PDB file of N, CA and C in Angstrom:
ATOM      1  N   UNK A  22     -12.880  20.755 -43.899  1.00  0.00           N
ATOM      2  CA  UNK A  22     -12.060  19.670 -43.391  1.00  0.00           C
ATOM      3  C   UNK A  22     -11.905  18.606 -44.477  1.00  0.00           C
ATOM      4  N   UNK A  23     -10.696  18.178 -44.705  1.00  0.00           N
ATOM      5  CA  UNK A  23     -10.404  17.196 -45.739  1.00  0.00           C
ATOM      6  C   UNK A  23     -10.521  15.781 -45.186  1.00  0.00           C
ATOM      7  N   UNK A  24     -11.200  14.924 -45.926  1.00  0.00           N
ATOM      8  CA  UNK A  24     -11.310  13.527 -45.516  1.00  0.00           C
ATOM      9  C   UNK A  24     -10.371  12.684 -46.360  1.00  0.00           C
ATOM     10  N   UNK A  25      -9.817  11.681 -45.730  1.00  0.00           N
ATOM     11  CA  UNK A  25      -8.908  10.779 -46.427  1.00  0.00           C
ATOM     12  C   UNK A  25      -9.620   9.476 -46.705  1.00  0.00           C
ATOM     13  N   UNK A  26      -9.430   8.975 -47.893  1.00  0.00           N
ATOM     14  CA  UNK A  26     -10.011   7.676 -48.248  1.00  0.00           C
ATOM     15  C   UNK A  26      -9.111   6.574 -47.693  1.00  0.00           C
ATOM     16  N   UNK A  27      -9.715   5.642 -46.994  1.00  0.00           N
ATOM     17  CA  UNK A  27      -8.970   4.514 -46.438  1.00  0.00           C
ATOM     18  C   UNK A  27      -9.222   3.325 -47.351  1.00  0.00           C
ATOM     19  N   UNK A  28      -8.209   2.976 -48.129  1.00  0.00           N
ATOM     20  CA  UNK A  28      -8.392   1.929 -49.127  1.00  0.00           C
ATOM     21  C   UNK A  28      -8.534   0.540 -48.511  1.00  0.00           C
ATOM     22  N   UNK A  29      -7.983   0.327 -47.318  1.00  0.00           N
ATOM     23  CA  UNK A  29      -8.037  -0.990 -46.704  1.00  0.00           C
ATOM     24  C   UNK A  29      -9.353  -1.253 -45.996  1.00  0.00           C
ATOM     25  N   UNK A  30     -10.115  -0.204 -45.697  1.00  0.00           N
ATOM     26  CA  UNK A  30     -11.340  -0.364 -44.945  1.00  0.00           C
ATOM     27  C   UNK A  30     -11.121  -0.288 -43.447  1.00  0.00           C
ATOM     28  N   UNK A  31      -9.867  -0.195 -43.000  1.00  0.00           N
ATOM     29  CA  UNK A  31      -9.563  -0.103 -41.584  1.00  0.00           C
ATOM     30  C   UNK A  31      -9.387   1.361 -41.180  1.00  0.00           C
ATOM     31  N   UNK A  32      -9.859   1.710 -39.996  1.00  0.00           N
ATOM     32  CA  UNK A  32      -9.672   3.056 -39.482  1.00  0.00           C
ATOM     33  C   UNK A  32      -8.204   3.280 -39.153  1.00  0.00           C
ATOM     34  N   UNK A  33      -7.572   2.315 -38.524  1.00  0.00           N
ATOM     35  CA  UNK A  33      -6.170   2.402 -38.148  1.00  0.00           C
ATOM     36  C   UNK A  33      -5.381   1.399 -38.981  1.00  0.00           C
ATOM     37  N   UNK A  34      -5.113   1.779 -40.237  1.00  0.00           N
ATOM     38  CA  UNK A  34      -4.439   0.847 -41.136  1.00  0.00           C
ATOM     39  C   UNK A  34      -2.983   0.661 -40.741  1.00  0.00           C
ATOM     40  N   UNK A  35      -2.465  -0.489 -41.105  1.00  0.00           N
ATOM     41  CA  UNK A  35      -1.086  -0.832 -40.776  1.00  0.00           C
ATOM     42  C   UNK A  35      -0.089  -0.045 -41.597  1.00  0.00           C
ATOM     43  N   UNK A  36       1.092   0.049 -41.081  1.00  0.00           N
ATOM     44  CA  UNK A  36       2.162   0.754 -41.778  1.00  0.00           C
ATOM     45  C   UNK A  36       2.806  -0.117 -42.837  1.00  0.00           C
ATOM     46  N   UNK A  37       3.910   0.379 -43.396  1.00  0.00           N
ATOM     47  CA  UNK A  37       4.612  -0.401 -44.414  1.00  0.00           C
ATOM     48  C   UNK A  37       5.030  -1.771 -43.863  1.00  0.00           C
ATOM     49  N   UNK A  38       4.798  -2.791 -44.620  1.00  0.00           N
ATOM     50  CA  UNK A  38       5.175  -4.138 -44.210  1.00  0.00           C
ATOM     51  C   UNK A  38       4.134  -4.858 -43.369  1.00  0.00           C
ATOM     52  N   UNK A  39       2.991  -4.215 -43.104  1.00  0.00           N
ATOM     53  CA  UNK A  39       1.942  -4.859 -42.310  1.00  0.00           C
ATOM     54  C   UNK A  39       1.375  -6.043 -43.082  1.00  0.00           C
ATOM     55  N   UNK A  40       1.344  -7.202 -42.441  1.00  0.00           N
ATOM     56  CA  UNK A  40       0.807  -8.398 -43.088  1.00  0.00           C
ATOM     57  C   UNK A  40      -0.711  -8.483 -42.985  1.00  0.00           C
ATOM     58  N   UNK A  41      -1.292  -7.804 -41.993  1.00  0.00           N
ATOM     59  CA  UNK A  41      -2.735  -7.895 -41.772  1.00  0.00           C
ATOM     60  C   UNK A  41      -3.505  -6.734 -42.384  1.00  0.00           C
ATOM     61  N   UNK A  42      -2.836  -5.606 -42.606  1.00  0.00           N
ATOM     62  CA  UNK A  42      -3.526  -4.427 -43.132  1.00  0.00           C
ATOM     63  C   UNK A  42      -4.031  -3.498 -42.054  1.00  0.00           C
ATOM     64  N   UNK A  43      -3.936  -3.913 -40.798  1.00  0.00           N
ATOM     65  CA  UNK A  43      -4.368  -3.052 -39.701  1.00  0.00           C
ATOM     66  C   UNK A  43      -3.327  -3.071 -38.594  1.00  0.00           C
ATOM     67  N   UNK A  44      -3.426  -2.097 -37.704  1.00  0.00           N
ATOM     68  CA  UNK A  44      -2.493  -2.010 -36.582  1.00  0.00           C
ATOM     69  C   UNK A  44      -2.953  -2.917 -35.458  1.00  0.00           C
ATOM     70  N   UNK A  45      -2.013  -3.639 -34.888  1.00  0.00           N
ATOM     71  CA  UNK A  45      -2.327  -4.457 -33.723  1.00  0.00           C
ATOM     72  C   UNK A  45      -2.311  -3.603 -32.469  1.00  0.00           C
ATOM     73  N   UNK A  46      -1.428  -2.631 -32.427  1.00  0.00           N
ATOM     74  CA  UNK A  46      -1.347  -1.702 -31.307  1.00  0.00           C
ATOM     75  C   UNK A  46      -1.712  -0.339 -31.849  1.00  0.00           C
ATOM     76  N   UNK A  47      -2.816   0.199 -31.390  1.00  0.00           N
ATOM     77  CA  UNK A  47      -3.266   1.466 -31.938  1.00  0.00           C
ATOM     78  C   UNK A  47      -3.591   2.497 -30.849  1.00  0.00           C
ATOM     79  N   UNK A  48      -3.027   2.310 -29.688  1.00  0.00           N
ATOM     80  CA  UNK A  48      -3.307   3.187 -28.561  1.00  0.00           C
ATOM     81  C   UNK A  48      -3.069   4.661 -28.902  1.00  0.00           C
ATOM     82  N   UNK A  49      -1.897   4.972 -29.453  1.00  0.00           N
ATOM     83  CA  UNK A  49      -1.570   6.366 -29.767  1.00  0.00           C
ATOM     84  C   UNK A  49      -2.471   6.903 -30.879  1.00  0.00           C
ATOM     85  N   UNK A  50      -2.694   6.105 -31.902  1.00  0.00           N
ATOM     86  CA  UNK A  50      -3.545   6.537 -33.008  1.00  0.00           C
ATOM     87  C   UNK A  50      -4.969   6.772 -32.531  1.00  0.00           C
ATOM     88  N   UNK A  51      -5.464   5.904 -31.660  1.00  0.00           N
ATOM     89  CA  UNK A  51      -6.816   6.060 -31.127  1.00  0.00           C
ATOM     90  C   UNK A  51      -6.911   7.342 -30.300  1.00  0.00           C
ATOM     91  N   UNK A  52      -5.918   7.580 -29.448  1.00  0.00           N
ATOM     92  CA  UNK A  52      -5.914   8.782 -28.612  1.00  0.00           C
ATOM     93  C   UNK A  52      -5.889  10.040 -29.479  1.00  0.00           C
ATOM     94  N   UNK A  53      -5.119  10.029 -30.561  1.00  0.00           N
ATOM     95  CA  UNK A  53      -5.090  11.193 -31.465  1.00  0.00           C
ATOM     96  C   UNK A  53      -6.458  11.414 -32.108  1.00  0.00           C
ATOM     97  N   UNK A  54      -7.113  10.336 -32.518  1.00  0.00           N
ATOM     98  CA  UNK A  54      -8.438  10.453 -33.134  1.00  0.00           C
ATOM     99  C   UNK A  54      -9.455  11.000 -32.140  1.00  0.00           C
ATOM    100  N   UNK A  55      -9.379  10.557 -30.889  1.00  0.00           N
ATOM    101  CA  UNK A  55     -10.290  11.042 -29.847  1.00  0.00           C
ATOM    102  C   UNK A  55     -10.056  12.529 -29.602  1.00  0.00           C
ATOM    103  N   UNK A  56      -8.798  12.924 -29.508  1.00  0.00           N
ATOM    104  CA  UNK A  56      -8.474  14.345 -29.309  1.00  0.00           C
ATOM    105  C   UNK A  56      -8.954  15.184 -30.476  1.00  0.00           C
ATOM    106  N   UNK A  57      -8.770  14.686 -31.689  1.00  0.00           N
ATOM    107  CA  UNK A  57      -9.204  15.406 -32.892  1.00  0.00           C
ATOM    108  C   UNK A  57     -10.723  15.604 -32.890  1.00  0.00           C
ATOM    109  N   UNK A  58     -11.438  14.678 -32.272  1.00  0.00           N
ATOM    110  CA  UNK A  58     -12.901  14.789 -32.159  1.00  0.00           C
ATOM    111  C   UNK A  58     -13.312  15.728 -31.027  1.00  0.00           C
ATOM    112  N   UNK A  59     -12.325  16.252 -30.301  1.00  0.00           N
ATOM    113  CA  UNK A  59     -12.630  17.177 -29.207  1.00  0.00           C
ATOM    114  C   UNK A  59     -13.026  16.489 -27.916  1.00  0.00           C
ATOM    115  N   UNK A  60     -12.638  15.232 -27.759  1.00  0.00           N
ATOM    116  CA  UNK A  60     -12.991  14.464 -26.570  1.00  0.00           C
ATOM    117  C   UNK A  60     -11.751  14.183 -25.729  1.00  0.00           C
ATOM    118  N   UNK A  61     -11.965  13.694 -24.531  1.00  0.00           N
ATOM    119  CA  UNK A  61     -10.876  13.415 -23.596  1.00  0.00           C
ATOM    120  C   UNK A  61     -10.367  11.986 -23.787  1.00  0.00           C
ATOM    121  N   UNK A  62      -9.120  11.801 -24.235  1.00  0.00           N
ATOM    122  CA  UNK A  62      -8.606  10.448 -24.465  1.00  0.00           C
ATOM    123  C   UNK A  62      -8.434   9.636 -23.183  1.00  0.00           C
ATOM    124  N   UNK A  63      -8.477  10.285 -22.029  1.00  0.00           N
ATOM    125  CA  UNK A  63      -8.418   9.525 -20.773  1.00  0.00           C
ATOM    126  C   UNK A  63      -9.783   8.919 -20.445  1.00  0.00           C
ATOM    127  N   UNK A  64     -10.851   9.539 -20.953  1.00  0.00           N
ATOM    128  CA  UNK A  64     -12.205   9.044 -20.691  1.00  0.00           C
ATOM    129  C   UNK A  64     -12.716   8.144 -21.810  1.00  0.00           C
ATOM    130  N   UNK A  65     -12.278   8.393 -23.033  1.00  0.00           N
ATOM    131  CA  UNK A  65     -12.735   7.620 -24.180  1.00  0.00           C
ATOM    132  C   UNK A  65     -11.609   6.684 -24.607  1.00  0.00           C
ATOM    133  N   UNK A  66     -11.774   5.421 -24.290  1.00  0.00           N
ATOM    134  CA  UNK A  66     -10.769   4.414 -24.610  1.00  0.00           C
ATOM    135  C   UNK A  66     -11.399   3.341 -25.504  1.00  0.00           C
ATOM    136  N   UNK A  67     -10.579   2.528 -26.147  1.00  0.00           N
ATOM    137  CA  UNK A  67     -11.160   1.441 -26.947  1.00  0.00           C
ATOM    138  C   UNK A  67     -12.072   0.537 -26.111  1.00  0.00           C
ATOM    139  N   UNK A  68     -11.713   0.324 -24.862  1.00  0.00           N
ATOM    140  CA  UNK A  68     -12.529  -0.514 -23.987  1.00  0.00           C
ATOM    141  C   UNK A  68     -13.906   0.116 -23.743  1.00  0.00           C
ATOM    142  N   UNK A  69     -13.934   1.417 -23.492  1.00  0.00           N
ATOM    143  CA  UNK A  69     -15.200   2.136 -23.302  1.00  0.00           C
ATOM    144  C   UNK A  69     -16.031   2.062 -24.577  1.00  0.00           C
ATOM    145  N   UNK A  70     -15.381   2.222 -25.713  1.00  0.00           N
ATOM    146  CA  UNK A  70     -16.100   2.170 -26.988  1.00  0.00           C
ATOM    147  C   UNK A  70     -16.696   0.779 -27.229  1.00  0.00           C
ATOM    148  N   UNK A  71     -16.001  -0.256 -26.785  1.00  0.00           N
ATOM    149  CA  UNK A  71     -16.514  -1.627 -26.928  1.00  0.00           C
ATOM    150  C   UNK A  71     -17.778  -1.806 -26.099  1.00  0.00           C
ATOM    151  N   UNK A  72     -17.754  -1.321 -24.858  1.00  0.00           N
ATOM    152  CA  UNK A  72     -18.955  -1.376 -24.016  1.00  0.00           C
ATOM    153  C   UNK A  72     -20.102  -0.615 -24.676  1.00  0.00           C
ATOM    154  N   UNK A  73     -19.807   0.575 -25.184  1.00  0.00           N
ATOM    155  CA  UNK A  73     -20.838   1.409 -25.805  1.00  0.00           C
ATOM    156  C   UNK A  73     -21.435   0.720 -27.026  1.00  0.00           C
ATOM    157  N   UNK A  74     -20.590   0.188 -27.885  1.00  0.00           N
ATOM    158  CA  UNK A  74     -21.077  -0.460 -29.104  1.00  0.00           C
ATOM    159  C   UNK A  74     -21.960  -1.663 -28.781  1.00  0.00           C
ATOM    160  N   UNK A  75     -21.536  -2.490 -27.843  1.00  0.00           N
ATOM    161  CA  UNK A  75     -22.308  -3.683 -27.493  1.00  0.00           C
ATOM    162  C   UNK A  75     -23.630  -3.292 -26.846  1.00  0.00           C
ATOM    163  N   UNK A  76     -23.605  -2.303 -25.965  1.00  0.00           N
ATOM    164  CA  UNK A  76     -24.837  -1.837 -25.327  1.00  0.00           C
ATOM    165  C   UNK A  76     -25.813  -1.309 -26.371  1.00  0.00           C
ATOM    166  N   UNK A  77     -25.315  -0.527 -27.320  1.00  0.00           N
ATOM    167  CA  UNK A  77     -26.200   0.021 -28.361  1.00  0.00           C
ATOM    168  C   UNK A  77     -26.798  -1.073 -29.232  1.00  0.00           C
ATOM    169  N   UNK A  78     -26.021  -2.096 -29.549  1.00  0.00           N
ATOM    170  CA  UNK A  78     -26.557  -3.206 -30.339  1.00  0.00           C
ATOM    171  C   UNK A  78     -27.670  -3.923 -29.586  1.00  0.00           C
ATOM    172  N   UNK A  79     -27.448  -4.191 -28.298  1.00  0.00           N
ATOM    173  CA  UNK A  79     -28.455  -4.878 -27.488  1.00  0.00           C
ATOM    174  C   UNK A  79     -29.715  -4.020 -27.375  1.00  0.00           C
ATOM    175  N   UNK A  80     -29.554  -2.730 -27.112  1.00  0.00           N
ATOM    176  CA  UNK A  80     -30.718  -1.842 -26.985  1.00  0.00           C
ATOM    177  C   UNK A  80     -31.466  -1.673 -28.301  1.00  0.00           C
ATOM    178  N   UNK A  81     -30.770  -1.880 -29.417  1.00  0.00           N
ATOM    179  CA  UNK A  81     -31.410  -1.795 -30.730  1.00  0.00           C
ATOM    180  C   UNK A  81     -32.160  -3.077 -31.074  1.00  0.00           C
ATOM    181  N   UNK A  82     -32.058  -4.078 -30.197  1.00  0.00           N
ATOM    182  CA  UNK A  82     -32.796  -5.317 -30.419  1.00  0.00           C
ATOM    183  C   UNK A  82     -32.034  -6.365 -31.203  1.00  0.00           C
ATOM    184  N   UNK A  83     -30.740  -6.172 -31.398  1.00  0.00           N
ATOM    185  CA  UNK A  83     -29.941  -7.177 -32.108  1.00  0.00           C
ATOM    186  C   UNK A  83     -29.810  -8.399 -31.207  1.00  0.00           C
ATOM    187  N   UNK A  84     -30.032  -9.575 -31.771  1.00  0.00           N
ATOM    188  CA  UNK A  84     -29.987 -10.793 -30.963  1.00  0.00           C
ATOM    189  C   UNK A  84     -28.565 -11.049 -30.461  1.00  0.00           C
ATOM    190  N   UNK A  85     -28.466 -11.705 -29.290  1.00  0.00           N
ATOM    191  CA  UNK A  85     -27.172 -11.903 -28.640  1.00  0.00           C
ATOM    192  C   UNK A  85     -26.170 -12.719 -29.458  1.00  0.00           C
ATOM    193  N   UNK A  86     -26.574 -13.778 -30.171  1.00  0.00           N
ATOM    194  CA  UNK A  86     -25.583 -14.483 -30.998  1.00  0.00           C
ATOM    195  C   UNK A  86     -24.958 -13.575 -32.067  1.00  0.00           C
ATOM    196  N   UNK A  87     -25.754 -12.661 -32.624  1.00  0.00           N
ATOM    197  CA  UNK A  87     -25.212 -11.728 -33.613  1.00  0.00           C
ATOM    198  C   UNK A  87     -24.269 -10.732 -32.950  1.00  0.00           C
ATOM    199  N   UNK A  88     -24.647 -10.213 -31.785  1.00  0.00           N
ATOM    200  CA  UNK A  88     -23.768  -9.306 -31.045  1.00  0.00           C
ATOM    201  C   UNK A  88     -22.455 -10.025 -30.725  1.00  0.00           C
ATOM    202  N   UNK A  89     -22.554 -11.292 -30.368  1.00  0.00           N
ATOM    203  CA  UNK A  89     -21.359 -12.082 -30.061  1.00  0.00           C
ATOM    204  C   UNK A  89     -20.433 -12.159 -31.277  1.00  0.00           C
ATOM    205  N   UNK A  90     -20.992 -12.377 -32.445  1.00  0.00           N
ATOM    206  CA  UNK A  90     -20.170 -12.455 -33.666  1.00  0.00           C
ATOM    207  C   UNK A  90     -19.545 -11.111 -33.991  1.00  0.00           C
ATOM    208  N   UNK A  91     -20.314 -10.037 -33.827  1.00  0.00           N
ATOM    209  CA  UNK A  91     -19.788  -8.697 -34.119  1.00  0.00           C
ATOM    210  C   UNK A  91     -18.658  -8.347 -33.154  1.00  0.00           C
ATOM    211  N   UNK A  92     -18.843  -8.657 -31.881  1.00  0.00           N
ATOM    212  CA  UNK A  92     -17.868  -8.270 -30.857  1.00  0.00           C
ATOM    213  C   UNK A  92     -16.673  -9.213 -30.797  1.00  0.00           C
ATOM    214  N   UNK A  93     -16.833 -10.426 -31.299  1.00  0.00           N
ATOM    215  CA  UNK A  93     -15.742 -11.382 -31.274  1.00  0.00           C
ATOM    216  C   UNK A  93     -15.601 -12.131 -29.963  1.00  0.00           C
ATOM    217  N   UNK A  94     -16.596 -12.022 -29.090  1.00  0.00           N
ATOM    218  CA  UNK A  94     -16.528 -12.740 -27.818  1.00  0.00           C
ATOM    219  C   UNK A  94     -16.772 -14.231 -28.037  1.00  0.00           C
ATOM    220  N   UNK A  95     -16.127 -15.045 -27.227  1.00  0.00           N
ATOM    221  CA  UNK A  95     -16.281 -16.495 -27.346  1.00  0.00           C
ATOM    222  C   UNK A  95     -17.582 -16.986 -26.738  1.00  0.00           C
ATOM    223  N   UNK A  96     -18.103 -16.261 -25.735  1.00  0.00           N
ATOM    224  CA  UNK A  96     -19.305 -16.720 -25.042  1.00  0.00           C
ATOM    225  C   UNK A  96     -20.334 -15.600 -24.933  1.00  0.00           C
ATOM    226  N   UNK A  97     -21.599 -16.008 -24.843  1.00  0.00           N
ATOM    227  CA  UNK A  97     -22.689 -15.054 -24.628  1.00  0.00           C
ATOM    228  C   UNK A  97     -22.536 -14.399 -23.255  1.00  0.00           C
ATOM    229  N   UNK A  98     -22.047 -15.146 -22.273  1.00  0.00           N
ATOM    230  CA  UNK A  98     -21.908 -14.578 -20.930  1.00  0.00           C
ATOM    231  C   UNK A  98     -20.949 -13.385 -20.936  1.00  0.00           C
ATOM    232  N   UNK A  99     -19.925 -13.412 -21.774  1.00  0.00           N
ATOM    233  CA  UNK A  99     -19.022 -12.262 -21.851  1.00  0.00           C
ATOM    234  C   UNK A  99     -19.714 -11.086 -22.536  1.00  0.00           C
ATOM    235  N   UNK A 100     -20.538 -11.367 -23.542  1.00  0.00           N
ATOM    236  CA  UNK A 100     -21.312 -10.296 -24.192  1.00  0.00           C
ATOM    237  C   UNK A 100     -22.178  -9.605 -23.138  1.00  0.00           C
ATOM    238  N   UNK A 101     -22.804 -10.402 -22.272  1.00  0.00           N
ATOM    239  CA  UNK A 101     -23.680  -9.840 -21.243  1.00  0.00           C
ATOM    240  C   UNK A 101     -22.921  -8.971 -20.251  1.00  0.00           C
ATOM    241  N   UNK A 102     -21.646  -9.240 -20.027  1.00  0.00           N
ATOM    242  CA  UNK A 102     -20.837  -8.400 -19.136  1.00  0.00           C
ATOM    243  C   UNK A 102     -20.601  -7.021 -19.749  1.00  0.00           C
ATOM    244  N   UNK A 103     -20.631  -6.946 -21.075  1.00  0.00           N
ATOM    245  CA  UNK A 103     -20.399  -5.679 -21.766  1.00  0.00           C
ATOM    246  C   UNK A 103     -21.687  -4.902 -22.027  1.00  0.00           C
ATOM    247  N   UNK A 104     -22.824  -5.573 -22.024  1.00  0.00           N
ATOM    248  CA  UNK A 104     -24.102  -4.921 -22.327  1.00  0.00           C
ATOM    249  C   UNK A 104     -24.687  -4.314 -21.057  1.00  0.00           C
ATOM    250  N   UNK A 105     -24.925  -3.026 -21.101  1.00  0.00           N
ATOM    251  CA  UNK A 105     -25.470  -2.322 -19.940  1.00  0.00           C
ATOM    252  C   UNK A 105     -26.873  -1.829 -20.281  1.00  0.00           C
ATOM    253  N   UNK A 106     -27.866  -2.451 -19.676  1.00  0.00           N
ATOM    254  CA  UNK A 106     -29.238  -2.023 -19.928  1.00  0.00           C
ATOM    255  C   UNK A 106     -29.782  -1.341 -18.686  1.00  0.00           C
ATOM    256  N   UNK A 107     -30.668  -0.385 -18.917  1.00  0.00           N
ATOM    257  CA  UNK A 107     -31.256   0.354 -17.801  1.00  0.00           C
ATOM    258  C   UNK A 107     -32.714  -0.049 -17.616  1.00  0.00           C
ATOM    259  N   UNK A 108     -33.344   0.532 -16.626  1.00  0.00           N
ATOM    260  CA  UNK A 108     -34.730   0.195 -16.307  1.00  0.00           C
ATOM    261  C   UNK A 108     -35.682   0.444 -17.458  1.00  0.00           C
ATOM    262  N   UNK A 109     -35.482   1.529 -18.212  1.00  0.00           N
ATOM    263  CA  UNK A 109     -36.351   1.843 -19.337  1.00  0.00           C
ATOM    264  C   UNK A 109     -36.268   0.754 -20.406  1.00  0.00           C
ATOM    265  N   UNK A 110     -35.076   0.251 -20.653  1.00  0.00           N
ATOM    266  CA  UNK A 110     -34.903  -0.821 -21.630  1.00  0.00           C
ATOM    267  C   UNK A 110     -35.656  -2.079 -21.190  1.00  0.00           C
ATOM    268  N   UNK A 111     -35.577  -2.390 -19.905  1.00  0.00           N
ATOM    269  CA  UNK A 111     -36.283  -3.558 -19.353  1.00  0.00           C
ATOM    270  C   UNK A 111     -37.793  -3.339 -19.437  1.00  0.00           C
ATOM    271  N   UNK A 112     -38.253  -2.135 -19.079  1.00  0.00           N
ATOM    272  CA  UNK A 112     -39.687  -1.822 -19.161  1.00  0.00           C
ATOM    273  C   UNK A 112     -40.197  -1.981 -20.589  1.00  0.00           C
ATOM    274  N   UNK A 113     -39.441  -1.498 -21.565  1.00  0.00           N
ATOM    275  CA  UNK A 113     -39.848  -1.635 -22.966  1.00  0.00           C
ATOM    276  C   UNK A 113     -39.911  -3.096 -23.386  1.00  0.00           C
ATOM    277  N   UNK A 114     -38.983  -3.909 -22.887  1.00  0.00           N
ATOM    278  CA  UNK A 114     -39.002  -5.342 -23.195  1.00  0.00           C
ATOM    279  C   UNK A 114     -40.260  -5.995 -22.636  1.00  0.00           C
ATOM    280  N   UNK A 115     -40.610  -5.650 -21.410  1.00  0.00           N
ATOM    281  CA  UNK A 115     -41.811  -6.208 -20.786  1.00  0.00           C
ATOM    282  C   UNK A 115     -43.059  -5.764 -21.541  1.00  0.00           C
ATOM    283  N   UNK A 116     -43.070  -4.527 -22.038  1.00  0.00           N
ATOM    284  CA  UNK A 116     -44.216  -4.036 -22.812  1.00  0.00           C
ATOM    285  C   UNK A 116     -44.468  -4.883 -24.050  1.00  0.00           C
ATOM    286  N   UNK A 117     -43.422  -5.469 -24.616  1.00  0.00           N
ATOM    287  CA  UNK A 117     -43.596  -6.330 -25.787  1.00  0.00           C
ATOM    288  C   UNK A 117     -44.377  -7.593 -25.443  1.00  0.00           C
ATOM    289  N   UNK A 118     -44.406  -7.959 -24.178  1.00  0.00           N
ATOM    290  CA  UNK A 118     -45.179  -9.117 -23.760  1.00  0.00           C
ATOM    291  C   UNK A 118     -46.658  -8.794 -23.604  1.00  0.00           C
ATOM    292  N   UNK A 119     -46.982  -7.503 -23.630  1.00  0.00           N
ATOM    293  CA  UNK A 119     -48.365  -7.079 -23.508  1.00  0.00           C
ATOM    294  C   UNK A 119     -48.805  -6.845 -22.080  1.00  0.00           C
ATOM    295  N   UNK A 120     -47.886  -6.898 -21.120  1.00  0.00           N
ATOM    296  CA  UNK A 120     -48.247  -6.695 -19.729  1.00  0.00           C
ATOM    297  C   UNK A 120     -48.185  -5.236 -19.342  1.00  0.00           C
ATOM    298  N   UNK A 121     -47.323  -4.480 -19.950  1.00  0.00           N
ATOM    299  CA  UNK A 121     -47.137  -3.092 -19.576  1.00  0.00           C
ATOM    300  C   UNK A 121     -46.421  -2.990 -18.242  1.00  0.00           C
ATOM    301  N   UNK A 122     -45.977  -1.819 -17.936  1.00  0.00           N
ATOM    302  CA  UNK A 122     -45.240  -1.596 -16.701  1.00  0.00           C
ATOM    303  C   UNK A 122     -46.133  -1.731 -15.487  1.00  0.00           C
ATOM    304  N   UNK A 123     -47.427  -1.440 -15.635  1.00  0.00           N
ATOM    305  CA  UNK A 123     -48.344  -1.485 -14.492  1.00  0.00           C
ATOM    306  C   UNK A 123     -48.758  -2.906 -14.152  1.00  0.00           C
ATOM    307  N   UNK A 124     -48.540  -3.854 -15.063  1.00  0.00           N
ATOM    308  CA  UNK A 124     -48.907  -5.244 -14.786  1.00  0.00           C
ATOM    309  C   UNK A 124     -50.401  -5.501 -14.923  1.00  0.00           C
ATOM    310  N   UNK A 125     -51.105  -4.701 -15.726  1.00  0.00           N
ATOM    311  CA  UNK A 125     -52.545  -4.796 -15.811  1.00  0.00           C
ATOM    312  C   UNK A 125     -53.043  -6.139 -16.344  1.00  0.00           C
ATOM    313  N   UNK A 126     -52.261  -6.862 -17.107  1.00  0.00           N
ATOM    314  CA  UNK A 126     -52.694  -8.138 -17.639  1.00  0.00           C
ATOM    315  C   UNK A 126     -52.128  -9.319 -16.872  1.00  0.00           C
ATOM    316  N   UNK A 127     -51.387  -9.069 -15.839  1.00  0.00           N
ATOM    317  CA  UNK A 127     -50.753 -10.168 -15.092  1.00  0.00           C
ATOM    318  C   UNK A 127     -51.762 -11.148 -14.534  1.00  0.00           C
ATOM    319  N   UNK A 128     -52.880 -10.662 -14.026  1.00  0.00           N
ATOM    320  CA  UNK A 128     -53.893 -11.554 -13.455  1.00  0.00           C
ATOM    321  C   UNK A 128     -54.437 -12.517 -14.492  1.00  0.00           C
ATOM    322  N   UNK A 129     -54.657 -12.023 -15.723  1.00  0.00           N
ATOM    323  CA  UNK A 129     -55.179 -12.861 -16.786  1.00  0.00           C
ATOM    324  C   UNK A 129     -54.168 -13.911 -17.218  1.00  0.00           C
ATOM    325  N   UNK A 130     -52.872 -13.557 -17.152  1.00  0.00           N
ATOM    326  CA  UNK A 130     -51.838 -14.483 -17.625  1.00  0.00           C
ATOM    327  C   UNK A 130     -51.529 -15.562 -16.598  1.00  0.00           C
ATOM    328  N   UNK A 131     -51.789 -15.301 -15.328  1.00  0.00           N
ATOM    329  CA  UNK A 131     -51.398 -16.268 -14.295  1.00  0.00           C
ATOM    330  C   UNK A 131     -52.472 -17.291 -13.986  1.00  0.00           C
ATOM    331  N   UNK A 132     -53.655 -17.122 -14.546  1.00  0.00           N
ATOM    332  CA  UNK A 132     -54.818 -17.939 -14.293  1.00  0.00           C
ATOM    333  C   UNK A 132     -54.601 -19.359 -14.362  1.00  0.00           C
TER     334      UNK A 132
END
């Protein structure tokens, strides 16, 4: 498979006359890329990818102000709407406090 070098650094670079260097509307190009990857373009959308990227950053321990800058959201509350954490992620966070999931140190901490 041949790879193309993208000189602009953008995945969906703009066409001739583009002032920004990237496409503002890339729905068709995105759908073609998803299909080329062997995925369903009805299930994999830019919006879904945004949720996935933000969730992965949060689960990787990236602080929320940094996630906000990466995602371009104006508020932390909007970042939180995109971040989907599960019970295991919450349990791991609690483990960092030294309490563990069983709560074995809770009595000592509440004294």
